[in-house]
Tab-separated table of C-alpha atoms in Angstrom:
chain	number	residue	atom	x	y	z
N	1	UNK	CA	121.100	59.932	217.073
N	2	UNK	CA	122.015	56.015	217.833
N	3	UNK	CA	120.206	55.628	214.199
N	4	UNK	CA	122.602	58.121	212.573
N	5	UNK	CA	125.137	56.637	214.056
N	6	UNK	CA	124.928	52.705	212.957
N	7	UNK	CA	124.051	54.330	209.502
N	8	UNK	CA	127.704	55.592	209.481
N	9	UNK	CA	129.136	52.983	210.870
N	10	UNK	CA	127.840	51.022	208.581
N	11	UNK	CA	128.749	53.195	205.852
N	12	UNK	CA	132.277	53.011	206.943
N	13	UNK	CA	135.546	51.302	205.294
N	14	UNK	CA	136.741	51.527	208.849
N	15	UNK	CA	136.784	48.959	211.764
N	16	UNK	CA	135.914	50.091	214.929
N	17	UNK	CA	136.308	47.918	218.118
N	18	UNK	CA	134.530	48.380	221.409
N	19	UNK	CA	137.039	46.136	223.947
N	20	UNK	CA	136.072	45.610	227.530
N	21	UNK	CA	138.248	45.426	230.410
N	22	UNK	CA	138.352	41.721	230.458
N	23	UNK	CA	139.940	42.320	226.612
N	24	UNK	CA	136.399	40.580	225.282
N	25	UNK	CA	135.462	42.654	222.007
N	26	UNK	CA	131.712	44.117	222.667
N	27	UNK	CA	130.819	45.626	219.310
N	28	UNK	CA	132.484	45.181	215.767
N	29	UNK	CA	131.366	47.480	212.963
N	30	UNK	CA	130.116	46.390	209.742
N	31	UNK	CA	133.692	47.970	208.254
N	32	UNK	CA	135.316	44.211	209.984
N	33	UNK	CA	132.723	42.469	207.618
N	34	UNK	CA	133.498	44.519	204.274
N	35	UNK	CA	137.525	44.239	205.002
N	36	UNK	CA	137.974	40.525	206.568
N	37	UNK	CA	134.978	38.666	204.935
N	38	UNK	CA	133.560	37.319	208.108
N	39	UNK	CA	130.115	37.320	209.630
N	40	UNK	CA	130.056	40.252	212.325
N	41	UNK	CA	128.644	37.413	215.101
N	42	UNK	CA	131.708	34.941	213.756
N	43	UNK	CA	134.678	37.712	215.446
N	44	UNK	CA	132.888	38.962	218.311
N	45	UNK	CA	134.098	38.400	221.701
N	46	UNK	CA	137.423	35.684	222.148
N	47	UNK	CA	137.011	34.677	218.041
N	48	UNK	CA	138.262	38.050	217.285
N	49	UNK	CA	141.779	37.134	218.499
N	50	UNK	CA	141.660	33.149	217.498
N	51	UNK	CA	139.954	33.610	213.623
N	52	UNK	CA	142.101	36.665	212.610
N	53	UNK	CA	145.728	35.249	213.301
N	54	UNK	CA	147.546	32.460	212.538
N	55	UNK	CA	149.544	31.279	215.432
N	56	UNK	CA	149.278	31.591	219.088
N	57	UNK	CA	152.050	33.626	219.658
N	58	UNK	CA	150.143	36.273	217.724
N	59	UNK	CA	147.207	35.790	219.893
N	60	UNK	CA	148.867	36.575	222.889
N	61	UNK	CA	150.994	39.528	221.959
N	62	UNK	CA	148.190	41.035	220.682
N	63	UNK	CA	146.486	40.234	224.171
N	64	UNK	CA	149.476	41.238	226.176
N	65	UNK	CA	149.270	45.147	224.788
N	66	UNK	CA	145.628	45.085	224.959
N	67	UNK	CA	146.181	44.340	228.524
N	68	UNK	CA	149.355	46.715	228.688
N	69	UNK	CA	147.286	49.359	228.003
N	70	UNK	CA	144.063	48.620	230.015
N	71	UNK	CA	146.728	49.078	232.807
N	72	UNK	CA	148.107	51.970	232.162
N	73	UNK	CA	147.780	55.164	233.894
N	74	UNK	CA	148.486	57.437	231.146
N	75	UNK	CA	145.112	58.093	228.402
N	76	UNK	CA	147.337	58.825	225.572
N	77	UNK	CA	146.088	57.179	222.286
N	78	UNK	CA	147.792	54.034	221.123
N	79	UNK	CA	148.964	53.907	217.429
N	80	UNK	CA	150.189	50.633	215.853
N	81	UNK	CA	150.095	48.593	212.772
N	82	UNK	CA	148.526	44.903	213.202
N	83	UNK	CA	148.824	41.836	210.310
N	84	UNK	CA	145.324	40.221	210.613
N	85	UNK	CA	144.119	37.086	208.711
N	86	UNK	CA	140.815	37.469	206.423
N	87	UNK	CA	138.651	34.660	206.045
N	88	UNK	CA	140.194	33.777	202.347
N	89	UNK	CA	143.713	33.712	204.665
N	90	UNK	CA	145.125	36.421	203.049
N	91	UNK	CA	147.160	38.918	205.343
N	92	UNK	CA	145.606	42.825	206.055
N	93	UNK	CA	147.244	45.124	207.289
N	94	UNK	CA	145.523	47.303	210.008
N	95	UNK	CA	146.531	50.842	211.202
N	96	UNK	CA	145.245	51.071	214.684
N	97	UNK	CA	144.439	54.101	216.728
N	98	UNK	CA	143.080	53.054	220.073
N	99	UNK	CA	141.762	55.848	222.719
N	100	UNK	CA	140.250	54.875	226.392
N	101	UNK	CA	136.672	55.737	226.618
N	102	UNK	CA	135.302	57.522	229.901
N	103	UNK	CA	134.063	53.954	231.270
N	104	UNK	CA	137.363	52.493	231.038
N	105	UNK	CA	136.616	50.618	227.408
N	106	UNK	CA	138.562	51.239	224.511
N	107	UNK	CA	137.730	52.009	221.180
N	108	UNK	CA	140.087	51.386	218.614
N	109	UNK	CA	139.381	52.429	214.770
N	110	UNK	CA	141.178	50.364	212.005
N	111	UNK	CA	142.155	51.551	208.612
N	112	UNK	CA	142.856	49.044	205.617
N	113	UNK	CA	146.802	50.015	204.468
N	114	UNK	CA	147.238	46.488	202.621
N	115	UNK	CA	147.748	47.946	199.112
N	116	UNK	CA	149.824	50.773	200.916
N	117	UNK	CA	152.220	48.069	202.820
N	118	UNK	CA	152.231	46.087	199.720
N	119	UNK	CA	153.792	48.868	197.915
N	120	UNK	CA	156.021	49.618	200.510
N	121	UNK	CA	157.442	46.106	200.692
N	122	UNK	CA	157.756	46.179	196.974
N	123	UNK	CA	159.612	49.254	197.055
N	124	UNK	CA	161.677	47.487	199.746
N	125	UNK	CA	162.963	44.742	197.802
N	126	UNK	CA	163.406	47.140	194.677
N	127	UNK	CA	165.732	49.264	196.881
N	128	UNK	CA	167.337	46.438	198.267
N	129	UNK	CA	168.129	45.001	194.609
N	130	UNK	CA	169.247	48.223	193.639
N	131	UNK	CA	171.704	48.624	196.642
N	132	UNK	CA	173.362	45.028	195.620
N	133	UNK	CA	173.357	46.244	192.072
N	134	UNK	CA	174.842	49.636	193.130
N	135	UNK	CA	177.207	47.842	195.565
N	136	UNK	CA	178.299	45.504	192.661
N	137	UNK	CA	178.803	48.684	190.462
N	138	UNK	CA	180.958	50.472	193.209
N	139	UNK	CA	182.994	47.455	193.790
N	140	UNK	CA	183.696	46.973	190.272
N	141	UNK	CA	184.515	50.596	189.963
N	142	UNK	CA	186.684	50.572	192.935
N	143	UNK	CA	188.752	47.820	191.396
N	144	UNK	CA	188.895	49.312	187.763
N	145	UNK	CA	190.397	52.358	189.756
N	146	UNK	CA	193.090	50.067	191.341
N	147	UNK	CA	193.813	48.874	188.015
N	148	UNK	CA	194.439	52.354	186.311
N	149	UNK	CA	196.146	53.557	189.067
N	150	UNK	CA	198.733	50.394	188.666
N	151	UNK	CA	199.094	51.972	184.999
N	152	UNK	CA	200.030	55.026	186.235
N	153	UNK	CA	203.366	55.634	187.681
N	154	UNK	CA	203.946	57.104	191.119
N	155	UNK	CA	204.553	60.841	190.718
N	156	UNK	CA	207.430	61.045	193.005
N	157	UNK	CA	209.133	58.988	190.364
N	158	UNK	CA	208.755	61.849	188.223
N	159	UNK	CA	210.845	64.110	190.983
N	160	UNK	CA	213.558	61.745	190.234
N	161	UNK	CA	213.709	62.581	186.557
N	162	UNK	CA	213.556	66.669	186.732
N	163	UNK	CA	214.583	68.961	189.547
N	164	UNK	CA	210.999	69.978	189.798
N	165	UNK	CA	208.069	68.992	188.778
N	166	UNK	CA	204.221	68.337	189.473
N	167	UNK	CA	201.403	66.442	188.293
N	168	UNK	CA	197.401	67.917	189.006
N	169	UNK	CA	195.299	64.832	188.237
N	170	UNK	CA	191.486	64.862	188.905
N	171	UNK	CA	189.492	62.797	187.454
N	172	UNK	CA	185.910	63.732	186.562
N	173	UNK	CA	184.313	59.999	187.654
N	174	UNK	CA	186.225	57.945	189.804
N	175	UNK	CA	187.964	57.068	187.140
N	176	UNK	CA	189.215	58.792	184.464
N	177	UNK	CA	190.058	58.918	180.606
N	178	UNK	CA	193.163	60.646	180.961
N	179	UNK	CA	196.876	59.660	182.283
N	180	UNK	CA	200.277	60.657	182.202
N	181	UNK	CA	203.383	58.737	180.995
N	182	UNK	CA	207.257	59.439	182.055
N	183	UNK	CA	210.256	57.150	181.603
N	184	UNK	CA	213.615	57.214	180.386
N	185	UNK	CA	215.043	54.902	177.469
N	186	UNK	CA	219.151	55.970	177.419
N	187	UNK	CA	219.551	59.745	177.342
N	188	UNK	CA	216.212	60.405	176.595
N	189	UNK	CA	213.178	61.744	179.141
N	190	UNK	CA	209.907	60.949	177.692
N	191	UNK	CA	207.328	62.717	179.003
N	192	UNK	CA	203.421	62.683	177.733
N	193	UNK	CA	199.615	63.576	178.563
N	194	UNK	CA	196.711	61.764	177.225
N	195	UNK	CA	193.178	62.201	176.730
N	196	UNK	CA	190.926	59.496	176.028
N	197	UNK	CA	187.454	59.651	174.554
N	198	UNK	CA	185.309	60.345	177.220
N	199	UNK	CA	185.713	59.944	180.846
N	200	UNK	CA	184.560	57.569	183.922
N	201	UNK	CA	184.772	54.005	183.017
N	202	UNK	CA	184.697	54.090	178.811
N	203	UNK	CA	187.640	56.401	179.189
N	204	UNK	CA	189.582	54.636	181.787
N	205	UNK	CA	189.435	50.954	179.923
N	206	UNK	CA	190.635	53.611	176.975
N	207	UNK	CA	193.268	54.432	178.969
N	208	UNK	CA	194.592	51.261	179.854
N	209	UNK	CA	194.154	49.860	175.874
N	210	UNK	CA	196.531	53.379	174.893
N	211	UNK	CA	198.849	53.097	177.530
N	212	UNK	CA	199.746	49.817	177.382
N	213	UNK	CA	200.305	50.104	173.383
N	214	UNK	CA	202.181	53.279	173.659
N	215	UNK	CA	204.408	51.931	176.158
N	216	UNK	CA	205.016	48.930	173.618
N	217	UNK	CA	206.054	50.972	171.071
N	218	UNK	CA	208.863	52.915	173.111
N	219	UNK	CA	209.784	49.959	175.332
N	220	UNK	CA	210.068	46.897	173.871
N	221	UNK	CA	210.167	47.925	170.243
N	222	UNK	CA	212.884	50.963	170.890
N	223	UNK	CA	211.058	53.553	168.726
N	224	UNK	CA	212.157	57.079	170.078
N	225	UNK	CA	211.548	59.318	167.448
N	226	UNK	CA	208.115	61.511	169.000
N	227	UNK	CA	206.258	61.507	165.380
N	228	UNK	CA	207.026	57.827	164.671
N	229	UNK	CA	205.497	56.781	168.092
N	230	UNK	CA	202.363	58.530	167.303
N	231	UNK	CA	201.989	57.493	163.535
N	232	UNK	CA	202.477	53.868	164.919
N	233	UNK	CA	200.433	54.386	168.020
N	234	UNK	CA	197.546	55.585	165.332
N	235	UNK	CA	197.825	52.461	163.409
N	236	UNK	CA	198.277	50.136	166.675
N	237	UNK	CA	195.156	51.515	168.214
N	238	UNK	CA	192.570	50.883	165.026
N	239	UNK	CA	193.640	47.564	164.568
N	240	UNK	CA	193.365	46.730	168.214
N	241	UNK	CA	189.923	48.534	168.912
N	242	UNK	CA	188.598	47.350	165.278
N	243	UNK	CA	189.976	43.818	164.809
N	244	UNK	CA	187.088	41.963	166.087
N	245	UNK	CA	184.967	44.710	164.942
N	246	UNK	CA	185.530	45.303	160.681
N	247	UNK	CA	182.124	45.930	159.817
N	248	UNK	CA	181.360	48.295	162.743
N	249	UNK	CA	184.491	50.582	162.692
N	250	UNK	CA	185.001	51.922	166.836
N	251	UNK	CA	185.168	55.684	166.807
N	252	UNK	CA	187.215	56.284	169.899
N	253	UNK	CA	190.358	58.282	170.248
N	254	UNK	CA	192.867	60.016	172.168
N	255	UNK	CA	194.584	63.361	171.962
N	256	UNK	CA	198.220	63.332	173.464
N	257	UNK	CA	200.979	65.789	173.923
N	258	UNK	CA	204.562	63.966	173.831
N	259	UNK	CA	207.797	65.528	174.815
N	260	UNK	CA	211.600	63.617	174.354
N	261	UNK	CA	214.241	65.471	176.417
N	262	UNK	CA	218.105	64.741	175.576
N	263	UNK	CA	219.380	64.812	179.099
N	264	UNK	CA	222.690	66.010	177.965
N	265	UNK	CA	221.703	68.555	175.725
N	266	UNK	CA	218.394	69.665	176.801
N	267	UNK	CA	217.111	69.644	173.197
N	268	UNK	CA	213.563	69.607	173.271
N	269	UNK	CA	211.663	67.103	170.013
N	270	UNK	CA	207.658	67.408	170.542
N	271	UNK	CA	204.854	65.954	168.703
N	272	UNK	CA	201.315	66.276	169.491
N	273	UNK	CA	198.243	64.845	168.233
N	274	UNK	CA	195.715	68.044	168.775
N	275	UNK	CA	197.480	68.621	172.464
N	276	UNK	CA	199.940	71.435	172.241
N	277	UNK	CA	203.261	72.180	174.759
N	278	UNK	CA	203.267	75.136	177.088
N	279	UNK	CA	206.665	76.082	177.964
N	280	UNK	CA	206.855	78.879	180.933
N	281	UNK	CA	210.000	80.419	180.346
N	282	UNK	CA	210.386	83.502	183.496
N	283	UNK	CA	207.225	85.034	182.762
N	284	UNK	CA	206.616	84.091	179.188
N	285	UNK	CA	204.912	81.196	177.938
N	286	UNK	CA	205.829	79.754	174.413
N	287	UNK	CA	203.286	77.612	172.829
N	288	UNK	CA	204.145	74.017	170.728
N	289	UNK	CA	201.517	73.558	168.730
N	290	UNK	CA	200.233	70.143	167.807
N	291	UNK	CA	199.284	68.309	164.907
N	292	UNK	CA	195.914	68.631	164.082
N	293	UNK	CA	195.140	65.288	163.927
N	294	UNK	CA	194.115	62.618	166.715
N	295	UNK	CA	195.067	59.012	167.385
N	296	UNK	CA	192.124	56.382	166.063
N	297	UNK	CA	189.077	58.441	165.027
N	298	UNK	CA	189.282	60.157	161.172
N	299	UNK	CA	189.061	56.795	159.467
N	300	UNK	CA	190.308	56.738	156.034
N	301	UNK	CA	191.952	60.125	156.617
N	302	UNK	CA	196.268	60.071	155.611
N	303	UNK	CA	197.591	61.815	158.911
N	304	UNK	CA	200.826	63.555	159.388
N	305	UNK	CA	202.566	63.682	162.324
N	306	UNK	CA	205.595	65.924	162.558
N	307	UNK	CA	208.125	66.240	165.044
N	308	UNK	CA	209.183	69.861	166.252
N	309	UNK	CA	212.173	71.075	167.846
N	310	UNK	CA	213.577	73.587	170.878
N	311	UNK	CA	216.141	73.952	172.844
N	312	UNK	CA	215.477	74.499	176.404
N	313	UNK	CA	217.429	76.096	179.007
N	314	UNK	CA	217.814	75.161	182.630
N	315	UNK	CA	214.858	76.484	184.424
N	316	UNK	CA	212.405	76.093	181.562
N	317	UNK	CA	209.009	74.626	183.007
N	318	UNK	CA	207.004	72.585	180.006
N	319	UNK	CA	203.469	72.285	180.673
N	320	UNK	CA	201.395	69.462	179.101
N	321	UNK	CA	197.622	68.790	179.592
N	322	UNK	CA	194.396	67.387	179.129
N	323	UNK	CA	191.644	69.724	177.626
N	324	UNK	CA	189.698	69.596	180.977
N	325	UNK	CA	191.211	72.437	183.094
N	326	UNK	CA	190.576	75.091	180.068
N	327	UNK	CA	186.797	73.378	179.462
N	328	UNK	CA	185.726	73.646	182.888
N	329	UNK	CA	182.702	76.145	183.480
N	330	UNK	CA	182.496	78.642	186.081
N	331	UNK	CA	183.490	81.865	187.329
N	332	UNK	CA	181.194	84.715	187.404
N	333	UNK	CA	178.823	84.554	184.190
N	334	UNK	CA	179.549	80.681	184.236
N	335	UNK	CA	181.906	80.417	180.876
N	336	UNK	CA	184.633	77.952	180.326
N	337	UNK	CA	187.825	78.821	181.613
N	338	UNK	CA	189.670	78.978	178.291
N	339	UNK	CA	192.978	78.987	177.491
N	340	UNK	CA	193.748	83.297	178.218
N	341	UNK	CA	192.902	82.355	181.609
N	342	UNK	CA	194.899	79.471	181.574
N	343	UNK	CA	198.048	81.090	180.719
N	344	UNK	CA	197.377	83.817	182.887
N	345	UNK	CA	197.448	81.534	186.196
N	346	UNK	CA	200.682	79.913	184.606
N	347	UNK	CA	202.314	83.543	184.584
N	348	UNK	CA	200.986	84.048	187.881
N	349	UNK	CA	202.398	81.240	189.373
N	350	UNK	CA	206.096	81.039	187.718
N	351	UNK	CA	207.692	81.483	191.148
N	352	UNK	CA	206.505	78.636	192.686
N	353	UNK	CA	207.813	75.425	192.882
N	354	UNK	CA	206.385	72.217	192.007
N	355	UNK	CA	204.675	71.360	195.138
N	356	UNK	CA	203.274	75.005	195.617
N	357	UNK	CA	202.154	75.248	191.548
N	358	UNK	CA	200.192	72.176	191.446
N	359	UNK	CA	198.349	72.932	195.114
N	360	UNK	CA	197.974	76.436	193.327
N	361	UNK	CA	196.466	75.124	190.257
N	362	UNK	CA	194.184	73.187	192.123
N	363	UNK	CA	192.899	75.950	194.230
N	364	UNK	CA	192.549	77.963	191.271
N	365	UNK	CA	190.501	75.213	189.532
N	366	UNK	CA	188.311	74.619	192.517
N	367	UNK	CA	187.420	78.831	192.996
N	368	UNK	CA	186.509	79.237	189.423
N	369	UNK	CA	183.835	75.549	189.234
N	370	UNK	CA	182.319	76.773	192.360
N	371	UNK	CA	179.621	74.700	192.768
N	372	UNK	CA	179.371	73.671	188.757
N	373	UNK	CA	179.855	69.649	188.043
N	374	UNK	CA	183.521	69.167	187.167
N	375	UNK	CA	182.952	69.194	183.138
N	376	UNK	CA	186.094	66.364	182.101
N	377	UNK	CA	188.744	65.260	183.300
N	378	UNK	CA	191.475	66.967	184.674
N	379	UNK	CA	195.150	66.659	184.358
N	380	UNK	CA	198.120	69.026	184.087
N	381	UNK	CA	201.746	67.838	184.285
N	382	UNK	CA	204.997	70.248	184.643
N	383	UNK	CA	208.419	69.292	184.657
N	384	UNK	CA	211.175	71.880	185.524
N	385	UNK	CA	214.768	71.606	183.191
């Protein structure tokens, strides 16, 4: 039997220690050989502790809980991972798993995990880079979200300019390819909704590129007429997007809806680049259609914006908005919400005011996703004559 058993020790990958009270090691397997490169008679006894680690501090610890656990009272086995030094002096890792024998000795049996803590402290630094990387990435999202929200004008502002109104805005990302516009140049109330190409952070610098032209074009160069600001948007933002770029043409776009309101008259002039004009009047809603044409994109096409006209009455709510609300799956055989269902909630909800319609809309929007990713981004605007 002794036979059989130095053939498998021997056989072994494994180190297995025989440690007397006095914390002397009194047999080594051949496994301590294979592992460390020394000589079994080299780490028997005190050399054990002085050849396999570097400093005396190491030495002692490793003494201390040898001796810790000689004292004990309790039997129960002692697991713990141990850096040793091979004779080349590279580091091993040892799994321990130390038991007391029936004479009071312990036997402890070592497993090589080198490779395995390698990998593990690879993985380590990987996932550390990757947090700084994804904590750069957050920050820098974080802040492009500060700067579209400075774009975008606070929507109690927009209380100021109707008797009611409400903005839904929920972006698909963090931040988001679409906005909203309002401001008033002498009796006029402009009001608009854009959609960018794509969402998240391609849609949001978008955003910022299209907003800041369009408010050019009304602002400081005094062009009121709907279908004029869109035909010169079109033309503003190629040449911006492209002017660095003439041998690879950039195909990004944006849809918009635009409304002008005459504040004394209430006479209605829309133009829309592929984003129509709900208007709930009671329980009817009158659709605006748009021009079938988008701002940038179609390159070489001749576009034609046209304006179109309606006179509103007081308690007329116009509805503008992004294509995400309608395009959002869900619901019970998980289709997109299209726009039947879309008018249907607006009929549904005509007796509510602002406040109460755009926490309605939103609960509406959240009970038909369900658990479904949000599909685009998400904004609807009403304003109340």
């Amino acid at each position: 039997m002794r036979k059989y058993i130095q053939q498998v020790l021997a056989s072994t990958t494994s180190i297995y220690i025989l440690i007397e009270k006095n914390g002397e090691v009194n047999f080594i397997s051949s496994g301590a050989e294979k592992i460390l490169g020394y000589k079994l008679n080299e780490i028997k006894e005190s050399n054990w502790y002085d050849l396999t680690r570097k400093t005396n501090e190491s030495r002692e610890a490793i003494r201390n809980r040898i001796d810790e656990y000689f004292n004990s009272p309790k039997t129960k086995t002692l697991n713990y991972t141990d850096k040793l030094i091979d004779n080349y002096g590279r580091e091993k890792w040892i799994l321990w798993n130390a038991n007391k024998t029936a004479d009071g000795k312990i036997l402890a049996t070592g497993q090589d995990i080198t490779l395995q803590k390698e990998n593990e402290n690879k993985l380590q630094s990987k996932n550390s880079s990757l947090n700084i990387l994804n904590k750069e990435l957050s920050d820098s999202i974080k802040y492009a979200w500060r700067l579209q929200r400075a774009i975008l004008k606070n929507p109690d502002e927009l209380k100021q300019m109707f008797s009611d109104s409400f903005i839904f805005y929920k972006p698909k990302n963090v931040v988001s390819g679409d906005f909203y516009l309002f401001l008033t140049i002498d009796n006029y109330k402009f009001v608009a909704v854009i959609d960018c190409t794509g969402h998240g952070v391609p849609g949001a610098m978008l955003s910022i590129i299209a907003n800041t032209l369009l408010r050019d074009i009304i602002k400081s160069r005094n062009i009121i007429d709907p279908a004029e600001i869109l035909r010169t948007l079109d033309s503003e933002f190629v040449n911006y997007l492209n002017e660095n770029d003439a041998l690879n043409e950039i195909s990004d776009g944006l849809d918009i809806a635009l409304c002008r309101i005459d504040r004394n008259t209430n006479e209605l002039i829309f133009s829309g680049a592929f984003r129509p004009l709900l208007i709930l009047r009671e329980n009817d809603v009158i659709e605006i259609k748009a021009n079938r044409y988008p701002i940038g994109l179609y390159s070489g096409v001749q576009k034609t914006f046209l304006n179109q006209q309606f006179s509103l009455k007081t308690k007329d709510r116009l509805i503008l908005f992004s294509d995400g609300y309608l395009d959002q799956f869900g619901g019970e055989f998980n289709k997109k919400l299209n726009r039947r269902r879309f008018v249907q909630l607006l009929q549904e909800g005509s007796e509510l005011n602002g406040c109460e319609f755009e926490s309605y809309l939103e609960y509406a929007f959240e009970n038909w996703k369900q658990n479904n990713e949000q599909t685009d981004d998400v904004t609807v605007l009403g304003v109340e004559i």
